[in-house]
Short mmCIF file of N, CA and C and ligand atoms in Angstrom, two decimals:
data_model
loop_
_atom_site.label_atom_id
_atom_site.label_comp_id
_atom_site.label_asym_id
_atom_site.label_seq_id
_atom_site.Cartn_x
_atom_site.Cartn_y
_atom_site.Cartn_z
N UNK A 22 9.93 -20.46 20.07
CA UNK A 22 10.07 -21.57 19.14
C UNK A 22 11.46 -22.17 19.26
N UNK A 23 11.51 -23.48 19.59
CA UNK A 23 12.81 -24.12 19.75
C UNK A 23 13.36 -24.59 18.41
N UNK A 24 14.66 -24.88 18.38
CA UNK A 24 15.30 -25.37 17.15
C UNK A 24 14.58 -26.60 16.61
N UNK A 25 14.20 -27.51 17.53
CA UNK A 25 13.54 -28.75 17.12
C UNK A 25 12.23 -28.45 16.38
N UNK A 26 11.50 -27.44 16.90
CA UNK A 26 10.21 -27.09 16.27
C UNK A 26 10.42 -26.52 14.87
N UNK A 27 11.48 -25.74 14.75
CA UNK A 27 11.77 -25.15 13.44
C UNK A 27 12.17 -26.24 12.45
N UNK A 28 12.93 -27.21 12.93
CA UNK A 28 13.29 -28.36 12.08
C UNK A 28 12.04 -29.12 11.64
N UNK A 29 11.09 -29.26 12.58
CA UNK A 29 9.84 -29.98 12.30
C UNK A 29 9.07 -29.25 11.19
N UNK A 30 9.04 -27.93 11.26
CA UNK A 30 8.34 -27.17 10.21
C UNK A 30 9.02 -27.40 8.86
N UNK A 31 10.35 -27.41 8.90
CA UNK A 31 11.14 -27.67 7.69
C UNK A 31 10.72 -29.03 7.11
N UNK A 32 10.63 -30.04 7.99
CA UNK A 32 10.23 -31.39 7.57
C UNK A 32 8.83 -31.39 6.95
N UNK A 33 7.90 -30.76 7.68
CA UNK A 33 6.51 -30.72 7.22
C UNK A 33 6.41 -30.03 5.86
N UNK A 34 7.24 -29.01 5.69
CA UNK A 34 7.15 -28.23 4.45
C UNK A 34 7.53 -29.05 3.22
N UNK A 35 8.27 -30.15 3.45
CA UNK A 35 8.70 -30.98 2.32
C UNK A 35 7.59 -31.90 1.80
N UNK A 36 6.54 -32.09 2.60
CA UNK A 36 5.41 -32.90 2.12
C UNK A 36 4.76 -32.22 0.93
N UNK A 37 4.21 -33.05 0.06
CA UNK A 37 3.52 -32.46 -1.09
C UNK A 37 2.13 -33.09 -1.20
N UNK A 38 1.27 -32.43 -1.94
CA UNK A 38 -0.04 -32.99 -2.22
C UNK A 38 -0.41 -32.66 -3.66
N UNK A 39 -1.44 -33.36 -4.13
CA UNK A 39 -1.82 -33.14 -5.53
C UNK A 39 -2.98 -32.15 -5.60
N UNK A 40 -2.77 -31.13 -6.39
CA UNK A 40 -3.83 -30.14 -6.57
C UNK A 40 -4.06 -30.02 -8.07
N UNK A 41 -5.28 -30.33 -8.51
CA UNK A 41 -5.60 -30.35 -9.95
C UNK A 41 -4.54 -31.11 -10.74
N UNK A 42 -4.15 -32.27 -10.17
CA UNK A 42 -3.19 -33.12 -10.87
C UNK A 42 -1.74 -32.65 -10.78
N UNK A 43 -1.52 -31.52 -10.08
CA UNK A 43 -0.14 -31.03 -9.96
C UNK A 43 0.36 -31.20 -8.53
N UNK A 44 1.66 -31.54 -8.41
CA UNK A 44 2.22 -31.71 -7.09
C UNK A 44 2.57 -30.35 -6.48
N UNK A 45 2.00 -30.11 -5.29
CA UNK A 45 2.23 -28.81 -4.65
C UNK A 45 2.86 -29.03 -3.28
N UNK A 46 3.78 -28.17 -2.90
CA UNK A 46 4.41 -28.28 -1.58
C UNK A 46 3.42 -27.85 -0.50
N UNK A 47 3.42 -28.57 0.63
CA UNK A 47 2.46 -28.31 1.70
C UNK A 47 2.55 -26.87 2.23
N UNK A 48 3.77 -26.41 2.42
CA UNK A 48 3.95 -25.03 2.88
C UNK A 48 4.78 -24.26 1.86
N UNK A 49 4.35 -23.05 1.54
CA UNK A 49 5.18 -22.23 0.65
C UNK A 49 6.35 -21.71 1.48
N UNK A 50 7.35 -21.16 0.80
CA UNK A 50 8.51 -20.63 1.53
C UNK A 50 8.08 -19.51 2.48
N UNK A 51 7.12 -18.71 2.03
CA UNK A 51 6.67 -17.60 2.87
C UNK A 51 5.95 -18.12 4.12
N UNK A 52 5.12 -19.14 3.92
CA UNK A 52 4.42 -19.73 5.07
C UNK A 52 5.42 -20.32 6.06
N UNK A 53 6.43 -20.99 5.51
CA UNK A 53 7.45 -21.61 6.34
C UNK A 53 8.18 -20.52 7.16
N UNK A 54 8.51 -19.45 6.49
CA UNK A 54 9.21 -18.34 7.15
C UNK A 54 8.36 -17.72 8.27
N UNK A 55 7.09 -17.48 7.94
CA UNK A 55 6.20 -16.85 8.94
C UNK A 55 5.92 -17.76 10.13
N UNK A 56 6.00 -19.07 9.90
CA UNK A 56 5.75 -20.02 11.00
C UNK A 56 6.99 -20.24 11.87
N UNK A 57 8.14 -19.81 11.37
CA UNK A 57 9.39 -20.10 12.08
C UNK A 57 9.90 -18.93 12.91
N UNK A 58 9.00 -18.16 13.48
CA UNK A 58 9.41 -17.02 14.31
C UNK A 58 9.84 -17.56 15.68
N UNK A 59 11.05 -17.22 16.07
CA UNK A 59 11.57 -17.78 17.32
C UNK A 59 10.92 -17.19 18.56
N UNK A 60 10.70 -15.87 18.54
CA UNK A 60 10.16 -15.23 19.74
C UNK A 60 9.15 -14.17 19.31
N UNK A 61 7.98 -14.15 19.96
CA UNK A 61 6.96 -13.16 19.62
C UNK A 61 6.15 -13.60 18.42
N UNK A 62 5.57 -12.63 17.70
CA UNK A 62 4.70 -12.99 16.58
C UNK A 62 5.09 -12.29 15.29
N UNK A 63 6.20 -11.54 15.31
CA UNK A 63 6.58 -10.78 14.12
C UNK A 63 7.86 -11.32 13.49
N UNK A 64 7.93 -11.23 12.16
CA UNK A 64 9.18 -11.61 11.49
C UNK A 64 10.17 -10.44 11.64
N UNK A 65 11.42 -10.70 11.31
CA UNK A 65 12.45 -9.66 11.44
C UNK A 65 12.07 -8.42 10.62
N UNK A 66 11.51 -8.63 9.43
CA UNK A 66 11.14 -7.50 8.57
C UNK A 66 9.99 -6.72 9.19
N UNK A 67 9.01 -7.45 9.73
CA UNK A 67 7.88 -6.76 10.37
C UNK A 67 8.35 -5.97 11.58
N UNK A 68 9.31 -6.54 12.31
CA UNK A 68 9.85 -5.86 13.49
C UNK A 68 10.53 -4.55 13.08
N UNK A 69 11.27 -4.62 11.98
CA UNK A 69 11.96 -3.42 11.50
C UNK A 69 10.97 -2.32 11.16
N UNK A 70 9.86 -2.69 10.52
CA UNK A 70 8.84 -1.71 10.16
C UNK A 70 8.26 -1.11 11.44
N UNK A 71 7.95 -2.00 12.40
CA UNK A 71 7.37 -1.52 13.65
C UNK A 71 8.34 -0.61 14.38
N UNK A 72 9.61 -1.01 14.43
CA UNK A 72 10.59 -0.22 15.17
C UNK A 72 10.91 1.11 14.51
N UNK A 73 10.63 1.22 13.23
CA UNK A 73 11.02 2.45 12.53
C UNK A 73 10.23 3.66 12.99
N UNK A 74 9.11 3.45 13.72
CA UNK A 74 8.33 4.62 14.13
C UNK A 74 9.09 5.52 15.10
N UNK A 75 10.01 4.93 15.87
CA UNK A 75 10.78 5.76 16.80
C UNK A 75 11.76 6.65 16.02
N UNK A 76 12.35 6.06 15.00
CA UNK A 76 13.27 6.82 14.14
C UNK A 76 12.49 7.88 13.35
N UNK A 77 11.29 7.50 12.89
CA UNK A 77 10.45 8.45 12.16
C UNK A 77 10.07 9.64 13.04
N UNK A 78 9.81 9.36 14.34
CA UNK A 78 9.49 10.46 15.26
C UNK A 78 10.64 11.45 15.25
N UNK A 79 11.86 10.91 15.25
CA UNK A 79 13.04 11.77 15.27
C UNK A 79 13.07 12.64 14.01
N UNK A 80 12.89 12.00 12.86
CA UNK A 80 12.94 12.75 11.60
C UNK A 80 11.87 13.83 11.55
N UNK A 81 10.67 13.50 12.02
CA UNK A 81 9.58 14.48 11.96
C UNK A 81 9.78 15.60 12.97
N UNK A 82 10.12 15.21 14.21
CA UNK A 82 10.20 16.22 15.27
C UNK A 82 11.40 17.15 15.11
N UNK A 83 12.51 16.63 14.57
CA UNK A 83 13.67 17.51 14.41
C UNK A 83 13.43 18.53 13.29
N UNK A 84 12.43 18.27 12.45
CA UNK A 84 12.11 19.23 11.39
C UNK A 84 11.24 20.38 11.92
N UNK A 85 10.75 20.25 13.15
CA UNK A 85 9.88 21.30 13.71
C UNK A 85 10.69 22.25 14.58
N UNK A 86 10.35 23.55 14.52
CA UNK A 86 11.06 24.51 15.35
C UNK A 86 10.47 24.58 16.76
N UNK A 87 11.02 23.83 17.70
CA UNK A 87 10.52 23.88 19.08
C UNK A 87 11.11 25.08 19.81
N UNK A 88 10.32 25.74 20.69
CA UNK A 88 10.93 26.77 21.52
C UNK A 88 11.97 26.11 22.44
N UNK A 89 12.95 26.88 22.86
CA UNK A 89 14.08 26.30 23.60
C UNK A 89 13.65 25.43 24.78
N UNK A 90 12.65 25.91 25.54
CA UNK A 90 12.28 25.14 26.73
C UNK A 90 11.65 23.78 26.41
N UNK A 91 11.25 23.58 25.15
CA UNK A 91 10.70 22.27 24.76
C UNK A 91 11.68 21.47 23.90
N UNK A 92 12.92 21.90 23.87
CA UNK A 92 13.86 21.23 22.96
C UNK A 92 14.07 19.76 23.35
N UNK A 93 13.81 19.42 24.60
CA UNK A 93 13.96 18.02 25.03
C UNK A 93 12.86 17.10 24.52
N UNK A 94 11.76 17.70 24.06
CA UNK A 94 10.61 16.91 23.61
C UNK A 94 11.03 15.88 22.57
N UNK A 95 11.89 16.31 21.65
CA UNK A 95 12.34 15.41 20.58
C UNK A 95 12.94 14.15 21.20
N UNK A 96 13.85 14.34 22.16
CA UNK A 96 14.54 13.19 22.74
C UNK A 96 13.59 12.32 23.56
N UNK A 97 12.72 12.96 24.33
CA UNK A 97 11.79 12.18 25.16
C UNK A 97 10.91 11.30 24.27
N UNK A 98 10.44 11.87 23.16
CA UNK A 98 9.57 11.11 22.26
C UNK A 98 10.35 9.99 21.56
N UNK A 99 11.52 10.32 21.07
CA UNK A 99 12.30 9.33 20.32
C UNK A 99 12.79 8.20 21.22
N UNK A 100 13.03 8.51 22.49
CA UNK A 100 13.61 7.52 23.41
C UNK A 100 12.59 6.60 24.06
N UNK A 101 11.33 6.64 23.65
CA UNK A 101 10.33 5.90 24.42
C UNK A 101 10.43 4.38 24.30
N UNK A 102 11.25 3.87 23.38
CA UNK A 102 11.47 2.42 23.33
C UNK A 102 12.90 2.04 23.71
N UNK A 103 13.61 2.98 24.31
CA UNK A 103 14.96 2.65 24.79
C UNK A 103 14.83 1.88 26.11
N UNK A 104 15.89 1.16 26.46
CA UNK A 104 15.90 0.42 27.73
C UNK A 104 17.16 0.79 28.50
N UNK A 105 17.06 0.76 29.83
CA UNK A 105 18.22 1.14 30.63
C UNK A 105 19.42 0.22 30.37
N UNK A 106 19.13 -1.04 30.02
CA UNK A 106 20.23 -1.99 29.79
C UNK A 106 20.83 -1.90 28.39
N UNK A 107 20.39 -0.92 27.62
CA UNK A 107 21.00 -0.69 26.31
C UNK A 107 20.42 -1.52 25.18
N UNK A 108 19.38 -2.33 25.50
CA UNK A 108 18.84 -3.23 24.46
C UNK A 108 17.61 -2.67 23.74
N UNK A 109 17.34 -1.38 23.92
CA UNK A 109 16.17 -0.79 23.27
C UNK A 109 16.51 -0.25 21.88
N UNK A 110 15.57 0.48 21.32
CA UNK A 110 15.78 1.06 19.99
C UNK A 110 15.20 2.46 19.94
N UNK A 111 15.48 3.33 19.02
CA UNK A 111 16.30 3.07 17.83
C UNK A 111 17.80 3.29 18.06
N UNK A 112 18.18 3.93 19.18
CA UNK A 112 19.59 4.28 19.29
C UNK A 112 20.37 3.36 20.22
N UNK A 113 19.68 2.45 20.90
CA UNK A 113 20.38 1.56 21.83
C UNK A 113 21.09 2.32 22.93
N UNK A 114 20.42 3.39 23.43
CA UNK A 114 21.02 4.19 24.50
C UNK A 114 21.05 3.36 25.78
N UNK A 115 21.80 3.84 26.77
CA UNK A 115 21.81 3.11 28.05
C UNK A 115 21.60 4.07 29.20
N UNK A 116 21.57 3.47 30.39
CA UNK A 116 21.31 4.16 31.64
C UNK A 116 21.87 5.59 31.71
N UNK A 117 23.14 5.70 31.36
CA UNK A 117 23.78 7.01 31.54
C UNK A 117 23.22 8.07 30.59
N UNK A 118 22.59 7.64 29.49
CA UNK A 118 22.05 8.61 28.53
C UNK A 118 20.61 8.97 28.81
N UNK A 119 19.91 8.14 29.60
CA UNK A 119 18.46 8.31 29.73
C UNK A 119 18.12 9.12 30.99
N UNK A 120 17.60 10.33 30.77
CA UNK A 120 17.28 11.21 31.89
C UNK A 120 15.91 10.84 32.47
N UNK A 121 15.55 11.48 33.58
CA UNK A 121 14.30 11.15 34.26
C UNK A 121 13.09 11.21 33.33
N UNK A 122 13.02 12.28 32.51
CA UNK A 122 11.87 12.43 31.60
C UNK A 122 11.78 11.26 30.63
N UNK A 123 12.93 10.80 30.13
CA UNK A 123 12.94 9.63 29.24
C UNK A 123 12.39 8.41 29.97
N UNK A 124 12.86 8.22 31.19
CA UNK A 124 12.47 7.04 31.97
C UNK A 124 10.97 7.05 32.28
N UNK A 125 10.45 8.24 32.53
CA UNK A 125 9.00 8.37 32.79
C UNK A 125 8.23 7.98 31.53
N UNK A 126 8.68 8.49 30.38
CA UNK A 126 7.99 8.19 29.12
C UNK A 126 8.05 6.71 28.78
N UNK A 127 9.21 6.10 29.02
CA UNK A 127 9.38 4.66 28.75
C UNK A 127 8.39 3.85 29.58
N UNK A 128 8.32 4.16 30.87
CA UNK A 128 7.41 3.43 31.76
C UNK A 128 5.95 3.69 31.37
N UNK A 129 5.63 4.96 31.11
CA UNK A 129 4.24 5.31 30.78
C UNK A 129 3.79 4.61 29.50
N UNK A 130 4.67 4.53 28.51
CA UNK A 130 4.31 3.92 27.24
C UNK A 130 4.01 2.43 27.41
N UNK A 131 4.84 1.75 28.18
CA UNK A 131 4.62 0.31 28.40
C UNK A 131 3.36 0.08 29.24
N UNK A 132 3.22 0.90 30.28
CA UNK A 132 2.05 0.75 31.15
C UNK A 132 0.75 0.96 30.35
N UNK A 133 0.77 1.97 29.50
CA UNK A 133 -0.43 2.26 28.70
C UNK A 133 -0.73 1.10 27.75
N UNK A 134 0.32 0.59 27.10
CA UNK A 134 0.12 -0.51 26.15
C UNK A 134 -0.42 -1.76 26.86
N UNK A 135 0.13 -2.05 28.05
CA UNK A 135 -0.29 -3.25 28.77
C UNK A 135 -1.71 -3.13 29.31
N UNK A 136 -2.12 -1.94 29.70
CA UNK A 136 -3.45 -1.79 30.31
C UNK A 136 -4.54 -1.45 29.29
N UNK A 137 -4.14 -1.09 28.06
CA UNK A 137 -5.13 -0.65 27.07
C UNK A 137 -6.18 -1.74 26.82
N UNK A 138 -7.43 -1.32 26.72
CA UNK A 138 -8.49 -2.30 26.48
C UNK A 138 -9.06 -2.17 25.08
N UNK A 139 -8.39 -1.35 24.24
CA UNK A 139 -8.94 -1.09 22.90
C UNK A 139 -8.08 -1.70 21.79
N UNK A 140 -7.21 -2.67 22.13
CA UNK A 140 -6.36 -3.27 21.10
C UNK A 140 -6.99 -4.59 20.65
N UNK A 141 -7.27 -4.71 19.34
CA UNK A 141 -7.95 -5.91 18.88
C UNK A 141 -7.13 -7.19 19.05
N UNK A 142 -5.80 -7.06 19.17
CA UNK A 142 -4.96 -8.25 19.22
C UNK A 142 -4.70 -8.75 20.63
N UNK A 143 -5.25 -8.08 21.65
CA UNK A 143 -5.01 -8.58 23.00
C UNK A 143 -6.08 -8.07 23.96
N UNK A 144 -6.27 -8.81 25.04
CA UNK A 144 -7.24 -8.40 26.04
C UNK A 144 -6.64 -7.40 27.01
N UNK A 145 -7.51 -6.77 27.82
CA UNK A 145 -7.03 -5.81 28.81
C UNK A 145 -6.50 -6.56 30.03
N UNK A 146 -5.30 -6.23 30.43
CA UNK A 146 -4.71 -6.94 31.58
C UNK A 146 -5.09 -6.26 32.90
N UNK A 147 -5.13 -7.08 33.94
CA UNK A 147 -5.37 -6.54 35.28
C UNK A 147 -4.09 -5.91 35.81
N UNK A 148 -4.24 -4.98 36.76
CA UNK A 148 -3.06 -4.31 37.33
C UNK A 148 -2.07 -5.32 37.91
N UNK A 149 -2.58 -6.39 38.53
CA UNK A 149 -1.67 -7.37 39.13
C UNK A 149 -0.79 -8.01 38.06
N UNK A 150 -1.35 -8.30 36.88
CA UNK A 150 -0.57 -8.89 35.79
C UNK A 150 0.42 -7.87 35.23
N UNK A 151 -0.09 -6.64 35.05
CA UNK A 151 0.73 -5.57 34.49
C UNK A 151 1.96 -5.32 35.36
N UNK A 152 1.75 -5.25 36.67
CA UNK A 152 2.88 -4.95 37.54
C UNK A 152 3.82 -6.15 37.71
N UNK A 153 3.31 -7.34 37.47
CA UNK A 153 4.18 -8.51 37.48
C UNK A 153 5.15 -8.40 36.29
N UNK A 154 4.61 -8.08 35.13
CA UNK A 154 5.45 -7.93 33.95
C UNK A 154 6.45 -6.79 34.15
N UNK A 155 5.94 -5.67 34.68
CA UNK A 155 6.82 -4.51 34.86
C UNK A 155 7.93 -4.80 35.88
N UNK A 156 7.61 -5.59 36.92
CA UNK A 156 8.71 -5.84 37.86
C UNK A 156 9.76 -6.78 37.27
N UNK A 157 9.33 -7.69 36.38
CA UNK A 157 10.34 -8.48 35.66
C UNK A 157 11.21 -7.57 34.81
N UNK A 158 10.57 -6.60 34.16
CA UNK A 158 11.32 -5.68 33.31
C UNK A 158 12.29 -4.84 34.14
N UNK A 159 11.86 -4.48 35.36
CA UNK A 159 12.75 -3.70 36.24
C UNK A 159 13.93 -4.58 36.67
N UNK A 160 13.66 -5.85 36.95
CA UNK A 160 14.73 -6.77 37.34
C UNK A 160 15.76 -6.93 36.23
N UNK A 161 15.28 -6.95 34.99
CA UNK A 161 16.19 -7.08 33.85
C UNK A 161 16.82 -5.73 33.47
N UNK A 162 16.58 -4.73 34.29
CA UNK A 162 17.08 -3.37 34.03
C UNK A 162 16.65 -2.82 32.67
N UNK A 163 15.41 -3.10 32.32
CA UNK A 163 14.86 -2.50 31.11
C UNK A 163 14.23 -1.16 31.46
N UNK A 164 13.55 -1.15 32.61
CA UNK A 164 12.93 0.10 33.07
C UNK A 164 13.47 0.44 34.46
N UNK A 165 13.21 1.67 34.90
CA UNK A 165 13.74 2.17 36.16
C UNK A 165 12.93 1.63 37.36
N UNK A 166 13.57 0.84 38.20
CA UNK A 166 12.88 0.20 39.33
C UNK A 166 12.37 1.23 40.34
N UNK A 167 13.16 2.24 40.64
CA UNK A 167 12.73 3.25 41.61
C UNK A 167 11.50 3.99 41.12
N UNK A 168 11.52 4.28 39.83
CA UNK A 168 10.40 5.00 39.24
C UNK A 168 9.14 4.13 39.26
N UNK A 169 9.33 2.84 39.00
CA UNK A 169 8.19 1.92 39.03
C UNK A 169 7.58 1.90 40.43
N UNK A 170 8.43 1.83 41.44
CA UNK A 170 7.98 1.81 42.82
C UNK A 170 7.22 3.11 43.14
N UNK A 171 7.80 4.21 42.71
CA UNK A 171 7.18 5.51 42.94
C UNK A 171 5.78 5.56 42.30
N UNK A 172 5.71 5.08 41.07
CA UNK A 172 4.44 5.08 40.33
C UNK A 172 3.39 4.21 41.01
N UNK A 173 3.82 3.05 41.50
CA UNK A 173 2.87 2.13 42.14
C UNK A 173 2.21 2.74 43.37
N UNK A 174 2.92 3.65 44.03
CA UNK A 174 2.37 4.26 45.23
C UNK A 174 1.84 5.67 45.00
N UNK A 175 1.71 6.04 43.74
CA UNK A 175 1.36 7.44 43.45
C UNK A 175 -0.13 7.65 43.25
N UNK A 176 -0.53 8.88 43.44
CA UNK A 176 -1.90 9.32 43.20
C UNK A 176 -2.19 9.23 41.69
N UNK A 177 -1.15 9.44 40.88
CA UNK A 177 -1.29 9.40 39.42
C UNK A 177 -1.88 8.06 38.99
N UNK A 178 -1.34 6.98 39.55
CA UNK A 178 -1.83 5.65 39.21
C UNK A 178 -3.31 5.51 39.60
N UNK A 179 -3.60 5.94 40.82
CA UNK A 179 -4.97 5.85 41.32
C UNK A 179 -5.95 6.58 40.38
N UNK A 180 -5.56 7.81 40.02
CA UNK A 180 -6.44 8.61 39.16
C UNK A 180 -6.54 8.04 37.76
N UNK A 181 -5.41 7.57 37.22
CA UNK A 181 -5.41 7.01 35.87
C UNK A 181 -6.31 5.77 35.84
N UNK A 182 -6.18 4.94 36.86
CA UNK A 182 -6.98 3.72 36.93
C UNK A 182 -8.47 4.07 36.94
N UNK A 183 -8.82 5.06 37.75
CA UNK A 183 -10.22 5.44 37.86
C UNK A 183 -10.77 5.97 36.53
N UNK A 184 -9.95 6.77 35.84
CA UNK A 184 -10.40 7.40 34.59
C UNK A 184 -10.33 6.48 33.38
N UNK A 185 -9.26 5.67 33.30
CA UNK A 185 -8.96 4.99 32.03
C UNK A 185 -9.13 3.47 32.05
N UNK A 186 -9.15 2.85 33.22
CA UNK A 186 -9.20 1.39 33.23
C UNK A 186 -10.63 0.89 33.49
N UNK A 187 -10.87 -0.34 33.06
CA UNK A 187 -12.16 -0.95 33.34
C UNK A 187 -12.14 -1.42 34.79
N UNK A 188 -13.30 -1.40 35.46
CA UNK A 188 -13.32 -1.83 36.87
C UNK A 188 -12.69 -3.20 37.07
N UNK A 189 -12.91 -4.14 36.09
CA UNK A 189 -12.34 -5.49 36.26
C UNK A 189 -10.80 -5.51 36.21
N UNK A 190 -10.20 -4.44 35.72
CA UNK A 190 -8.73 -4.41 35.64
C UNK A 190 -8.09 -3.99 36.96
N UNK A 191 -8.88 -3.34 37.80
CA UNK A 191 -8.31 -2.78 39.03
C UNK A 191 -8.38 -3.82 40.15
N UNK A 192 -7.23 -4.43 40.42
CA UNK A 192 -7.18 -5.42 41.48
C UNK A 192 -5.97 -5.16 42.38
N UNK A 193 -5.81 -6.00 43.39
CA UNK A 193 -4.66 -5.87 44.29
C UNK A 193 -3.39 -6.26 43.55
N UNK A 194 -2.34 -5.53 43.75
CA UNK A 194 -1.07 -5.92 43.14
C UNK A 194 0.06 -5.81 44.15
N UNK A 195 1.14 -6.58 43.86
CA UNK A 195 2.30 -6.55 44.75
C UNK A 195 3.23 -5.43 44.32
N UNK A 196 3.57 -4.56 45.27
CA UNK A 196 4.50 -3.47 44.96
C UNK A 196 5.92 -4.04 44.97
N UNK A 197 6.79 -3.49 44.10
CA UNK A 197 8.16 -4.06 44.11
C UNK A 197 8.98 -3.48 45.26
FE1 LIG B 206 6.16 3.44 20.29
#
């Protein structure tokens, strides 16, 4: 949403109409706010609620007594929305903090979300579309490019596609 569009909504909101003899504003403040989202479909408050699940994972998992060899589980789970370029959440970690297991989880989470066919708010994407998005993300240093390349050529992808994706989703894609 560009500045001009937001101004236009502001303008439109000033119109009034008569309802049962009373003058009513065309858009309520809440409607105006919800229509003025600059990027994506969520307001800042909705984003905060959505993002809090990573922090909640931390609170819940740190309360559990993990055996020593699984002590990393907490971090791997909590870090699944972090980005290598430091723009992720909840901790805004960067490349130097994110170990291989974190990077695998980050990639797996995005790949699963993009390919899922059971989300009412979006259709199932084809592999070619999914890997196009993922290679943009790798270019922006959000995800690990080497890992993405490794995944694209792996047996894991082949097996996951066979088990979990719809036949129409499995198409030719460009490897990065
Ligand atoms: Fe998540």
